[in-house]
Amino acid sequence: MKHFSIQGRSRFWWTMSSLFVLILVMLFVSLNTGVVQIAPNDVIRTLLGLGDERQELVLFDFRLPRLVLALLVGAGFGVSGAILQGVTKNELADPGILGINTGAGLAVVVYIFFFQSSMASISGLGVYILPLFALIGAFTAAILVYFLAWKKGVNPVRLILVGIGVNAGFSAALIVFQIKMNPQDFTKALVWLSGDIWGSSWSFVLALLPWIIALIIYSLYKSPVINILNLGEQMAVGLGARVERERRFLLLLAVAIAGLCVAAAGGIAFLGLVAPHIARRIVGPKHQQLLPVTALLGSLILLVAETIGKNIIAPAEIPVGIVVTIVSTPYFIYLLMKTN
Amino acid sequence: MTLSELEKSHIEGLTSRVFRAAIIFICGIAALIISIGLSVALGVTDIKLATVWQAVFVFDPELTNHQVIRELRLPRAIGAALIGSFLAVSGAVMQGLTRNPLASPSIMGVSHGAAFALIIVLIFFPAVTNLGMTFASFAGAGIAVILVFAVGSFSKGGLTPVKLALAGVAVGGMLSSLSSAFSLHFQVAKQMSFWYAGDLSGTNWLSVQLLLGAGVVGLLLALIISRAVTILSLGEEVSKGLGQNTLVVKTLGVIVVLVLTGAAVSVAGTVGFVGLVIPHIARFLVGTDYRLIIPVSAVLGGLLLVIADIGARLVNAPYETPVGAITACIGVPFFLYLARGERSGL
């Protein structure tokens, strides 16, 4: 037993450090590539403050804030998915499946439809109002799902199914609004809904950074509770947990993280599903280890997807959410085939 | 009760169910004809039912109303009826084969597959004919079905209901992401929204002919395998124990789903929830025998989509609301009801 736990712990640190190195490598690759290519030497020179003005502009004002957001959002979606999976005891839970992405998307599209003549005219204050609407939409969806799934308590399976249903309803409403938009706005809305890191300015990063980091750290603190809930209803009650209360609180936490991420990057599907899965296979079901590994994995996956999306058909870009889905579904299907 | 008495009561139960199904079927056909008439009469300009009658039976090419009825509204109403029945029968067959109450063309990714193939064809071969589009749609639906079933079959523990539904979500998600990527790159996203929303406005006599062709094959085959589907719906072991070749039944079932869904999507895009809701209503009305469920589903599915299409045209006239949004309005509450039910331990 002791031998096993030592092995588990060293495996955890080994995983964490290799993920960290991989993220650094990917960051470096991503800083090099794009419409404006910057040679590795120049990247290092610019980071040290020795680059020319144009390189500084591209790196510091465009690429770095975007990559930092990608790291944050990736970690956030991953952790949110891991909490949802732990709490609902269902490995298929993810913010996308529970209708949170679509709820946020609907709120944003409705906002654009009613308050903006077109998506292009959003500027100034609008940049901050949009995420606010996304958050409101995310919470509305989550509360609706929870309320509709309530039947003398919330059964995890029912929660997922109700989430799928609410999701479908929101998608239908969304398409009605989308179809009434002009083609440019329609395309922009589609890009946003598919998941795209758009608010790439430092002020936007600073507005989100403290919240996402604080909530992720708080989730780490809560991980023993998730472990207990993950054992199942009866076990959890037997161990003295106030199941429904804790579950509700953790769900709220997961929704808040996902809502912030959707506000920054739109509806990225499957990331919250796949990152915890991979993490669980590497370090097992203990959430003290699972959550940090998931966070780094989520960041890495989103970073890779962002780099691919930016370069594969350059100068055009594919929304990062689409890349995540296309890249991660084969793995998800592989998992599905392997597990019993 | 002795064995013979049990048998007798069972047979009586069966005959009464067949009788009931026959009544529902006949009333359903009558309602369908009336609703097609209404669908033709109602619209941006309302036309009297008497004029509809005349346009059909004593056609006068000089009258605009007769032209509108003949060339626009009648094919659209008939197309809606056919598409609704195809989706409902596809859903019924899928639910029977997989023993999964949530199985349906849209939830299992089949509609996404068909839509994906259509988008590819429209981007790379813009000069494609209607027939070509229908075949592309079959191919896309086929790819999705084969992927979903392959994932289910090659996985540990076999083709369980949960696995099949999950594979459907994954395959559907991937195909719709690919569709978005292509339509964004080739800047045709807005035109493509049609296939995400479901829309009957493009239905003409040619599409009705295509639908009829697919319908003869798909619906007949569905009726032929209906008894086998009933037995399979009791479970794989029962079915094998009774000497049934489950592989053949499943293959034929997949062909039914593919032909019917492919044809429906090629004409109207992805109209969700008809294939989910109708088989449940049919099962509620006539019991668990698919020889009864399939014809009743066909009639009720047609009825639902014709009525939904009337709603789509009237709810925000003179603009059209996507018919998929109307069916979602009906389907989502129903889905939630199923999800909340005690049978949700899927």
XYZ file of C-alpha atoms in Angstrom:
686
model
C 0.000 0.000 0.000
C 2.783 2.355 0.978
C 4.740 1.392 -2.076
C 1.688 2.132 -4.246
C 1.122 5.611 -2.802
C 4.779 6.587 -3.233
C 4.607 5.432 -6.820
C 1.388 7.422 -7.274
C 2.923 10.549 -5.865
C 6.080 10.406 -7.923
C 3.961 9.715 -10.970
C 1.942 12.830 -10.183
C 4.993 15.073 -9.961
C 6.526 13.479 -13.013
C 3.297 14.156 -14.959
C 3.027 17.712 -13.705
C 6.573 18.595 -14.676
C 6.385 16.999 -18.105
C 3.109 18.807 -18.804
C 4.712 22.029 -17.672
C 7.644 21.547 -20.050
C 5.304 20.645 -22.901
C 3.282 23.801 -22.288
C 6.437 25.917 -22.358
C 7.514 24.309 -25.625
C 4.088 24.841 -27.165
C 4.024 28.448 -25.960
C 7.313 29.018 -27.689
C 6.131 27.370 -30.915
C 2.930 29.359 -30.842
C 4.820 32.614 -30.338
C 6.881 31.843 -33.438
C 4.051 31.038 -35.755
C 1.144 32.934 -37.177
C 0.521 35.302 -40.051
C 3.655 37.206 -39.054
C 6.435 34.678 -38.595
C 8.982 35.558 -35.962
C 12.159 33.492 -35.783
C 12.919 31.733 -32.463
C 15.963 33.936 -31.904
C 13.897 37.051 -32.362
C 11.234 35.761 -29.961
C 13.841 35.336 -27.246
C 15.373 38.710 -28.029
C 11.975 40.393 -27.933
C 11.001 38.689 -24.683
C 14.238 40.014 -23.188
C 13.302 43.491 -24.417
C 15.753 43.610 -27.332
C 13.360 43.203 -30.278
C 12.214 45.843 -32.725
C 8.969 47.733 -32.308
C 6.926 45.685 -34.720
C 7.937 42.395 -33.100
C 7.158 43.809 -29.686
C 3.741 44.875 -30.872
C 2.904 41.457 -32.339
C 4.245 39.499 -29.375
C 3.221 41.601 -26.417
C -0.001 43.134 -27.627
C -1.467 40.350 -29.747
C 0.033 36.937 -29.180
C 0.895 36.875 -25.485
C -2.466 38.043 -24.085
C -4.206 35.604 -26.378
C -1.993 32.735 -25.272
C -2.377 33.633 -21.613
C -6.141 33.575 -22.119
C -5.833 30.206 -23.850
C -3.919 28.850 -20.847
C -6.499 30.203 -18.406
C -9.528 29.095 -20.372
C -8.068 25.643 -21.034
C -7.371 25.117 -17.353
C -10.791 26.496 -16.445
C -12.790 24.277 -18.801
C -10.775 21.266 -17.673
C -11.300 21.887 -13.963
C -14.968 22.710 -14.477
C -15.445 19.444 -16.331
C -13.548 17.497 -13.687
C -15.737 18.913 -10.909
C -18.917 18.217 -12.861
C -17.771 14.656 -13.564
C -16.837 14.079 -9.942
C -20.011 15.560 -8.511
C -22.421 13.884 -10.921
C -20.440 10.645 -10.829
C -20.782 10.637 -14.575
C -17.690 10.678 -16.740
C -19.605 12.279 -19.580
C -20.496 15.476 -17.788
C -19.008 18.616 -19.284
C -20.085 22.256 -19.378
C -21.100 21.845 -23.016
C -23.313 18.842 -22.370
C -25.003 20.513 -19.398
C -26.206 23.382 -21.585
C -23.960 26.020 -20.018
C -22.180 26.907 -23.279
C -25.415 27.211 -25.213
C -27.029 29.256 -22.442
C -24.157 31.722 -22.564
C -24.221 31.694 -26.360
C -27.938 32.411 -26.479
C -27.595 35.334 -24.074
C -24.818 36.827 -26.188
C -26.659 36.383 -29.476
C -29.841 37.882 -27.994
C -27.814 40.825 -26.720
C -26.289 41.412 -30.147
C -29.653 41.018 -31.788
C -31.483 43.531 -29.615
C -28.874 46.037 -28.510
C -26.381 46.218 -31.319
C -26.986 47.121 -34.907
C -24.220 44.717 -35.839
C -21.465 42.722 -34.239
C -18.843 44.955 -35.840
C -20.036 47.989 -33.883
C -19.306 46.429 -30.491
C -16.646 48.535 -28.910
C -15.710 50.271 -25.687
C -18.034 49.214 -22.910
C -19.556 46.490 -25.105
C -16.425 44.406 -24.764
C -17.151 44.090 -21.043
C -20.925 43.816 -21.300
C -20.677 40.821 -23.639
C -18.909 38.587 -21.076
C -21.385 39.736 -18.470
C -24.238 38.525 -20.648
C -22.397 35.256 -21.211
C -22.117 34.756 -17.454
C -25.793 35.535 -16.903
C -26.704 33.091 -19.672
C -24.477 30.373 -18.209
C -26.032 30.711 -14.769
C -29.567 30.857 -16.148
C -28.974 27.627 -18.038
C -27.400 25.929 -15.027
C -30.190 26.966 -12.673
C -32.805 25.892 -15.206
C -31.157 22.503 -15.623
C -30.860 22.014 -11.865
C -34.459 23.094 -11.284
C -35.831 20.839 -14.031
C -33.733 17.900 -12.842
C -34.972 18.323 -9.272
C -37.262 15.584 -8.104
C -36.781 14.957 -4.391
C -33.095 15.608 -4.935
C -30.952 15.603 -8.020
C -30.050 12.286 -9.553
C -26.798 12.591 -11.575
C -28.079 10.715 -14.631
C -31.202 12.852 -14.714
C -29.046 15.966 -14.488
C -27.117 14.991 -17.624
C -30.218 14.061 -19.582
C -32.021 17.256 -18.621
C -28.865 19.128 -19.606
C -28.960 17.564 -23.068
C -32.633 18.521 -23.389
C -32.178 22.128 -22.271
C -29.176 22.361 -24.554
C -31.294 21.293 -27.527
C -33.976 23.828 -26.639
C -31.475 26.666 -26.392
C -29.859 25.609 -29.673
C -33.224 25.841 -31.397
C -33.862 29.334 -29.987
C -30.347 30.312 -30.970
C -30.765 29.312 -34.592
C -33.959 31.383 -34.812
C -32.058 34.517 -33.797
C -29.018 33.622 -35.866
C -31.014 33.188 -39.048
C -32.375 36.720 -38.710
C -28.888 38.197 -38.630
C -27.052 39.451 -41.683
C -24.425 37.054 -43.088
C -21.435 38.837 -41.480
C -22.976 38.816 -38.022
C -24.142 35.266 -38.535
C -20.605 34.160 -39.294
C -19.212 36.047 -36.326
C -21.807 34.556 -34.015
C -21.045 31.082 -35.394
C -17.328 31.591 -34.784
C -17.989 32.756 -31.240
C -20.381 29.903 -30.535
C -17.891 27.361 -31.869
C -15.319 28.683 -29.422
C -12.804 31.365 -30.225
C -10.478 33.379 -28.049
C -11.475 36.876 -29.008
C -10.878 39.371 -26.165
C -7.141 39.324 -26.600
C -6.126 42.436 -24.720
C -4.275 42.696 -21.427
C -7.123 44.511 -19.715
C -9.400 41.626 -20.590
C -6.852 39.121 -19.287
C -6.545 41.094 -16.053
C -10.320 41.207 -15.678
C -10.571 37.395 -15.849
C -7.244 36.174 -14.476
C -7.853 36.706 -10.744
C -11.298 35.108 -10.846
C -10.346 32.010 -12.755
C -7.197 31.437 -10.680
C -9.000 32.018 -7.404
C -11.812 29.643 -8.324
C -9.377 26.960 -9.491
C -7.423 27.208 -6.241
C -10.643 27.042 -4.264
C -11.624 23.908 -6.214
C -8.319 22.342 -5.175
C -9.172 23.113 -1.579
C -12.545 21.451 -2.065
C -11.142 18.326 -3.731
C -11.564 16.003 -0.704
C -15.302 16.736 -0.797
C -15.420 15.872 -4.497
C -13.679 12.587 -3.687
C -16.416 11.754 -1.208
C -19.249 12.700 -3.557
C -17.575 10.646 -6.255
C -18.027 7.538 -4.093
C -21.775 7.759 -4.545
C -24.791 8.970 -2.642
C -24.977 6.344 0.095
C -21.270 6.273 0.822
C -21.177 10.046 0.978
C -24.109 10.215 3.398
C -22.506 7.455 5.447
C -19.313 9.465 5.665
C -21.279 12.392 7.028
C -21.314 14.701 4.007
C -24.301 16.979 3.505
C -24.635 15.627 0.005
C -27.225 17.854 -1.627
C -25.769 21.047 -0.180
C -22.213 20.212 -1.152
C -23.295 19.045 -4.566
C -25.204 22.253 -5.202
C -22.276 24.359 -4.075
C -19.766 22.492 -6.226
C -22.044 22.664 -9.239
C -22.252 26.413 -8.752
C -18.466 26.557 -8.588
C -18.114 24.573 -11.803
C -20.675 26.763 -13.559
C -18.933 29.939 -12.433
C -15.604 28.733 -13.834
C -17.199 27.558 -17.081
C -19.180 30.783 -17.394
C -16.035 32.889 -17.104
C -14.309 30.718 -19.693
C -17.251 30.952 -22.095
C -17.193 34.711 -21.659
C -13.557 34.762 -22.757
C -13.574 32.107 -25.435
C -17.102 31.142 -26.428
C -18.502 27.632 -26.312
C -15.578 25.229 -26.467
C -17.053 21.747 -26.396
C -15.385 18.476 -25.381
C -12.422 20.078 -23.598
C -14.070 19.712 -20.198
C -14.871 16.142 -21.134
C -11.549 14.967 -22.486
C -8.996 16.663 -20.200
C -10.290 15.078 -16.953
C -10.551 11.711 -18.725
C -6.921 11.728 -19.757
C -5.877 13.004 -16.344
C -7.808 10.229 -14.617
C -6.027 7.633 -16.704
C -2.660 9.058 -15.734
C -3.028 9.839 -12.031
C -6.215 8.085 -10.980
C -9.413 9.372 -9.386
C -8.021 11.316 -6.407
C -9.063 14.913 -7.003
C -6.120 16.466 -5.145
C -3.973 15.134 -7.986
C -6.599 14.949 -10.688
C -7.526 18.633 -10.663
C -4.019 20.106 -11.126
C -3.170 17.592 -13.862
C -6.486 18.330 -15.563
C -5.791 22.057 -15.431
C -2.397 21.697 -17.104
C -3.742 19.218 -19.650
C -6.600 21.559 -20.511
C -4.157 24.411 -21.033
C -1.923 22.241 -23.193
C -4.788 20.943 -25.367
C -6.168 24.435 -25.925
C -2.731 25.796 -26.696
C -2.113 23.082 -29.287
C -5.573 23.614 -30.790
C -5.039 27.363 -30.905
C -1.716 26.934 -32.695
C -3.198 24.477 -35.197
C -6.259 26.649 -35.831
C -4.101 29.694 -36.404
C -1.798 28.031 -38.923
C -3.519 25.238 -40.766
C -5.294 27.428 -43.315
C -3.444 30.713 -42.645
C -4.078 33.582 -43.152
C -7.635 32.449 -42.314
C -8.234 30.976 -38.862
C -10.326 28.054 -37.700
C -12.035 28.716 -34.345
C -10.104 26.943 -31.615
C -13.251 25.195 -30.349
C -13.693 23.448 -33.680
C -10.098 22.233 -33.604
C -10.568 20.963 -30.047
C -13.652 18.995 -31.073
C -12.104 17.534 -34.212
C -8.893 16.584 -32.413
C -10.451 15.282 -29.214
C -13.425 13.278 -30.475
C -11.299 10.451 -31.905
C -9.663 10.141 -28.482
C -13.049 10.240 -26.800
C -14.288 7.502 -29.130
C -11.166 5.458 -28.408
C -11.895 5.815 -24.681
C -15.472 4.809 -25.259
C -14.331 1.647 -27.030
C -11.778 0.740 -24.362
C -13.892 1.213 -21.255
C -16.554 -1.133 -20.061
C -55.638 -19.157 -14.795
C -54.628 -22.126 -16.932
C -52.168 -21.921 -19.755
C -54.837 -21.996 -22.459
C -56.721 -19.210 -20.709
C -53.538 -17.126 -20.564
C -52.973 -17.739 -24.245
C -56.552 -16.808 -25.002
C -56.341 -13.559 -23.072
C -53.072 -12.783 -24.805
C -54.601 -13.323 -28.219
C -57.612 -11.234 -27.225
C -55.248 -8.514 -26.040
C -53.392 -8.705 -29.322
C -56.530 -8.523 -31.451
C -57.809 -5.579 -29.454
C -54.452 -3.845 -29.901
C -54.483 -4.526 -33.625
C -58.028 -3.195 -33.768
C -57.000 -0.112 -31.831
C -53.951 0.409 -34.041
C -56.146 0.108 -37.130
C -58.517 2.783 -35.808
C -55.607 5.072 -34.909
C -54.049 4.462 -38.314
C -57.253 5.274 -40.213
C -58.068 8.341 -38.080
C -54.448 9.417 -38.455
C -54.631 9.196 -42.252
C -57.842 11.245 -42.207
C -56.249 13.851 -39.939
C -53.183 13.879 -42.164
C -55.259 14.575 -45.281
C -57.160 17.352 -43.489
C -53.952 18.914 -42.193
C -52.383 18.774 -45.659
C -55.483 20.586 -46.927
C -55.111 23.194 -44.182
C -51.408 23.534 -44.870
C -52.173 24.262 -48.506
C -54.937 26.727 -47.621
C -53.088 28.648 -44.895
C -50.174 30.900 -45.648
C -49.211 34.474 -46.337
C -52.250 34.703 -48.562
C -55.059 32.534 -47.249
C -56.832 30.475 -49.858
C -60.295 28.952 -49.443
C -60.452 25.196 -49.023
C -62.860 25.081 -51.974
C -60.168 26.653 -54.167
C -57.702 24.064 -52.908
C -60.123 21.344 -53.972
C -60.533 22.912 -57.389
C -56.795 23.391 -57.855
C -56.254 19.706 -57.241
C -59.161 18.252 -59.191
C -60.188 20.907 -61.739
C -56.906 22.690 -62.308
C -57.026 26.006 -64.177
C -53.512 27.182 -65.161
C -54.778 30.757 -65.666
C -55.438 31.307 -61.935
C -52.507 32.426 -59.761
C -53.964 30.751 -56.696
C -54.137 27.447 -58.515
C -50.530 27.868 -59.604
C -49.411 28.661 -56.047
C -51.234 25.623 -54.743
C -49.983 23.258 -57.411
C -46.389 24.358 -57.646
C -45.551 25.595 -54.128
C -47.898 24.591 -51.373
C -49.014 21.120 -52.358
C -45.526 19.671 -52.888
C -44.427 21.330 -49.669
C -47.278 19.855 -47.630
C -46.811 16.385 -49.113
C -43.050 16.660 -48.645
C -43.578 17.576 -44.984
C -45.838 14.564 -44.479
C -43.293 12.219 -46.068
C -40.305 13.672 -44.195
C -42.137 13.520 -40.882
C -43.061 9.892 -41.421
C -39.505 8.984 -42.508
C -37.947 10.536 -39.419
C -40.501 8.917 -37.127
C -40.006 5.462 -38.657
C -36.200 5.881 -38.510
C -36.507 6.786 -34.848
C -38.780 3.829 -34.140
C -36.406 1.373 -35.830
C -33.400 2.863 -34.009
C -35.130 2.701 -30.652
C -36.126 -0.895 -31.305
C -32.686 -2.009 -32.468
C -30.764 -0.293 -29.698
C -33.342 -0.677 -26.923
C -32.533 2.924 -26.149
C -35.505 5.250 -25.630
C -33.376 8.252 -26.579
C -32.191 6.882 -29.908
C -33.246 9.039 -32.845
C -31.678 10.305 -36.062
C -30.677 13.699 -34.703
C -29.395 12.559 -31.322
C -27.322 9.764 -32.844
C -25.496 11.973 -35.312
C -27.127 10.613 -38.469
C -28.628 13.941 -39.475
C -25.284 15.649 -38.831
C -23.594 13.147 -41.136
C -26.062 13.804 -43.925
C -25.754 17.573 -43.473
C -21.952 17.317 -43.517
C -21.952 15.434 -46.821
C -24.354 17.980 -48.318
C -22.124 20.866 -47.284
C -19.061 19.226 -48.819
C -20.904 18.536 -52.060
C -22.298 22.067 -52.272
C -18.887 23.599 -51.694
C -16.876 21.447 -54.080
C -19.523 20.539 -56.678
C -21.871 23.533 -56.750
C -23.466 22.306 -59.993
C -24.825 19.197 -58.304
C -28.313 17.966 -59.223
C -31.052 17.209 -56.707
C -30.537 13.515 -57.231
C -26.819 13.940 -56.591
C -27.582 15.772 -53.378
C -29.860 12.993 -52.231
C -27.157 10.419 -52.812
C -24.597 12.571 -51.014
C -27.028 12.766 -48.133
C -27.426 8.960 -48.083
C -23.655 8.611 -48.104
C -23.241 11.072 -45.227
C -25.972 9.440 -43.180
C -24.356 6.096 -43.975
C -20.939 7.208 -42.778
C -22.407 8.448 -39.513
C -24.454 5.284 -38.943
C -21.516 3.037 -39.755
C -19.188 5.040 -37.492
C -21.666 4.992 -34.618
C -22.429 1.297 -34.930
C -18.757 0.422 -35.462
C -17.739 2.264 -32.320
C -20.467 0.446 -30.443
C -19.615 -2.955 -31.893
C -15.836 -2.873 -31.621
C -15.886 -1.724 -28.031
C -15.502 -3.820 -24.929
C -18.812 -5.035 -23.598
C -20.530 -4.729 -26.966
C -23.274 -2.536 -28.275
C -24.872 -1.263 -25.062
C -27.514 1.481 -25.249
C -25.375 4.011 -23.373
C -22.399 3.408 -25.628
C -24.434 3.814 -28.752
C -25.889 7.122 -27.606
C -22.460 8.388 -26.565
C -20.923 7.358 -29.833
C -23.761 9.249 -31.509
C -23.047 12.407 -29.533
C -19.331 12.180 -30.321
C -19.693 11.404 -34.021
C -22.401 14.057 -34.394
C -20.264 16.623 -32.600
C -17.271 15.920 -34.777
C -19.218 16.006 -38.034
C -20.975 19.247 -37.165
C -17.626 20.799 -36.184
C -16.204 19.759 -39.549
C -19.263 21.274 -41.224
C -18.703 24.548 -39.373
C -15.009 24.567 -40.276
C -15.744 24.063 -43.968
C -18.597 26.527 -44.117
C -16.544 29.177 -42.279
C -13.535 28.679 -44.499
C -15.548 28.855 -47.718
C -17.695 31.668 -46.339
C -20.994 29.966 -46.870
C -21.982 29.739 -43.212
C -25.190 31.703 -43.588
C -26.447 29.639 -46.525
C -25.559 26.503 -44.592
C -27.603 27.568 -41.588
C -30.507 26.072 -43.536
C -29.196 22.592 -42.811
C -28.801 23.208 -39.149
C -32.276 24.633 -38.722
C -34.518 22.488 -40.868
C -36.474 24.199 -43.606
C -39.166 22.946 -45.946
C -39.389 25.982 -48.206
C -37.299 24.402 -50.965
C -39.607 21.403 -51.359
C -40.871 20.930 -54.936
C -42.321 18.096 -56.979
C -38.858 16.798 -57.775
C -38.047 16.446 -54.081
C -41.399 14.744 -53.530
C -40.494 12.245 -56.242
C -37.116 11.601 -54.617
C -38.802 11.163 -51.256
C -41.360 8.769 -52.683
C -38.599 6.679 -54.217
C -36.730 6.441 -50.934
C -39.988 5.911 -49.059
C -40.988 2.838 -51.062
C -37.678 1.170 -50.255
C -37.332 2.365 -46.662
C -40.886 1.991 -45.393
C -41.432 -1.415 -47.006
C -38.180 -2.715 -45.585
C -39.129 -1.301 -42.182
C -42.428 -3.209 -42.286
C -40.688 -6.392 -43.409
C -38.257 -6.362 -40.485
C -40.808 -5.058 -37.969
C -41.456 -8.461 -36.408
C -37.741 -9.131 -36.074
C -37.251 -5.705 -34.511
C -39.936 -6.498 -31.935
C -38.076 -9.642 -30.932
C -34.706 -7.871 -30.933
C -36.155 -5.140 -28.758
C -36.690 -7.786 -26.073
C -32.939 -8.287 -25.900
C -30.028 -9.747 -27.809
C -30.113 -13.069 -25.937
C -33.841 -13.589 -26.402
C -33.451 -12.825 -30.062
C -30.546 -15.242 -30.536
C -32.325 -17.839 -28.427
C -35.247 -17.711 -30.840
C -32.845 -18.456 -33.664
C -32.787 -14.979 -35.101
C -29.785 -13.759 -37.036
C -29.326 -10.466 -35.222
C -26.618 -9.259 -37.574
C -28.944 -9.460 -40.580
C -31.755 -7.682 -38.712
C -29.417 -4.932 -37.563
C -27.934 -4.481 -41.020
C -31.376 -4.186 -42.606
C -32.423 -1.806 -39.835
C -29.389 0.378 -40.511
C -30.285 0.453 -44.214
C -33.807 1.609 -43.332
C -32.469 4.398 -41.110
C -29.928 5.423 -43.709
C -32.333 5.615 -46.648
C -35.124 7.348 -44.742
C -32.987 9.837 -42.820
C -30.751 10.542 -45.789
C -33.728 11.360 -48.001
C -35.354 13.526 -45.319
C -32.197 15.533 -44.608
C -31.413 16.066 -48.283
C -34.757 17.830 -48.697
C -35.336 19.593 -45.389
C -32.085 19.655 -43.409
C -31.894 18.410 -39.834
C -35.354 18.521 -38.319
C -34.906 17.293 -34.781
C -37.106 15.495 -32.286
C -39.737 14.035 -34.651
C -37.836 10.757 -34.597
C -37.579 10.869 -30.813
C -41.090 11.853 -29.819
C -43.356 10.019 -32.252
C -42.211 6.429 -31.585
C -42.849 6.998 -27.868
C -46.355 8.241 -28.535
C -46.957 5.293 -30.866
C -45.657 2.852 -28.245
C -47.915 4.457 -25.669
C -50.928 4.064 -27.984
C -50.436 0.570 -29.439
C -47.972 -1.277 -27.194
C -44.573 -2.764 -27.890
C -45.171 -4.593 -31.171
C -43.205 -2.896 -33.938
C -45.558 -4.310 -36.589
C -48.043 -1.803 -35.139
C -45.586 0.873 -33.984
C -44.039 1.411 -37.415
C -47.206 2.201 -39.417
C -48.668 4.292 -36.593
C -45.353 6.178 -36.262
C -45.361 6.866 -39.995
C -48.814 8.451 -39.892
C -48.266 10.419 -36.682
C -44.824 11.633 -37.781
C -46.265 12.965 -41.020
C -49.074 14.653 -39.118
C -46.670 16.287 -36.657
C -44.413 17.742 -39.342
C -47.291 19.041 -41.490
C -48.718 20.839 -38.441
C -45.256 22.078 -37.388
C -44.753 23.446 -40.894
C -48.065 25.341 -40.721
C -46.824 26.766 -37.411
C -43.451 27.655 -38.939
C -45.171 29.737 -41.608
C -47.773 31.400 -39.395
C -45.972 32.084 -36.119
C -44.047 35.073 -37.438
C -45.722 35.706 -40.797
C -44.721 36.789 -43.403
C -41.299 35.491 -42.274
C -40.667 31.797 -41.889
C -39.491 30.308 -38.627
C -37.229 27.261 -39.076
C -39.437 24.200 -38.739
C -36.737 22.569 -36.597
C -37.362 25.253 -33.976
C -41.077 24.406 -33.930
C -40.431 20.677 -33.551
C -37.931 21.498 -30.782
C -40.663 23.451 -28.960
C -42.698 20.251 -28.921
C -39.787 17.857 -28.549
C -37.766 19.475 -25.767
C -40.498 19.366 -23.102
C -41.165 15.783 -24.120
C -37.479 14.920 -23.910
C -37.342 16.512 -20.442
C -40.377 14.481 -19.419
C -38.602 11.290 -20.544
C -35.415 12.353 -18.791
C -37.267 13.013 -15.548
C -39.135 9.728 -15.733
C -38.227 6.653 -13.751
C -36.896 4.977 -16.868
C -34.015 7.411 -17.091
C -31.521 4.887 -15.756
C -30.062 4.553 -19.222
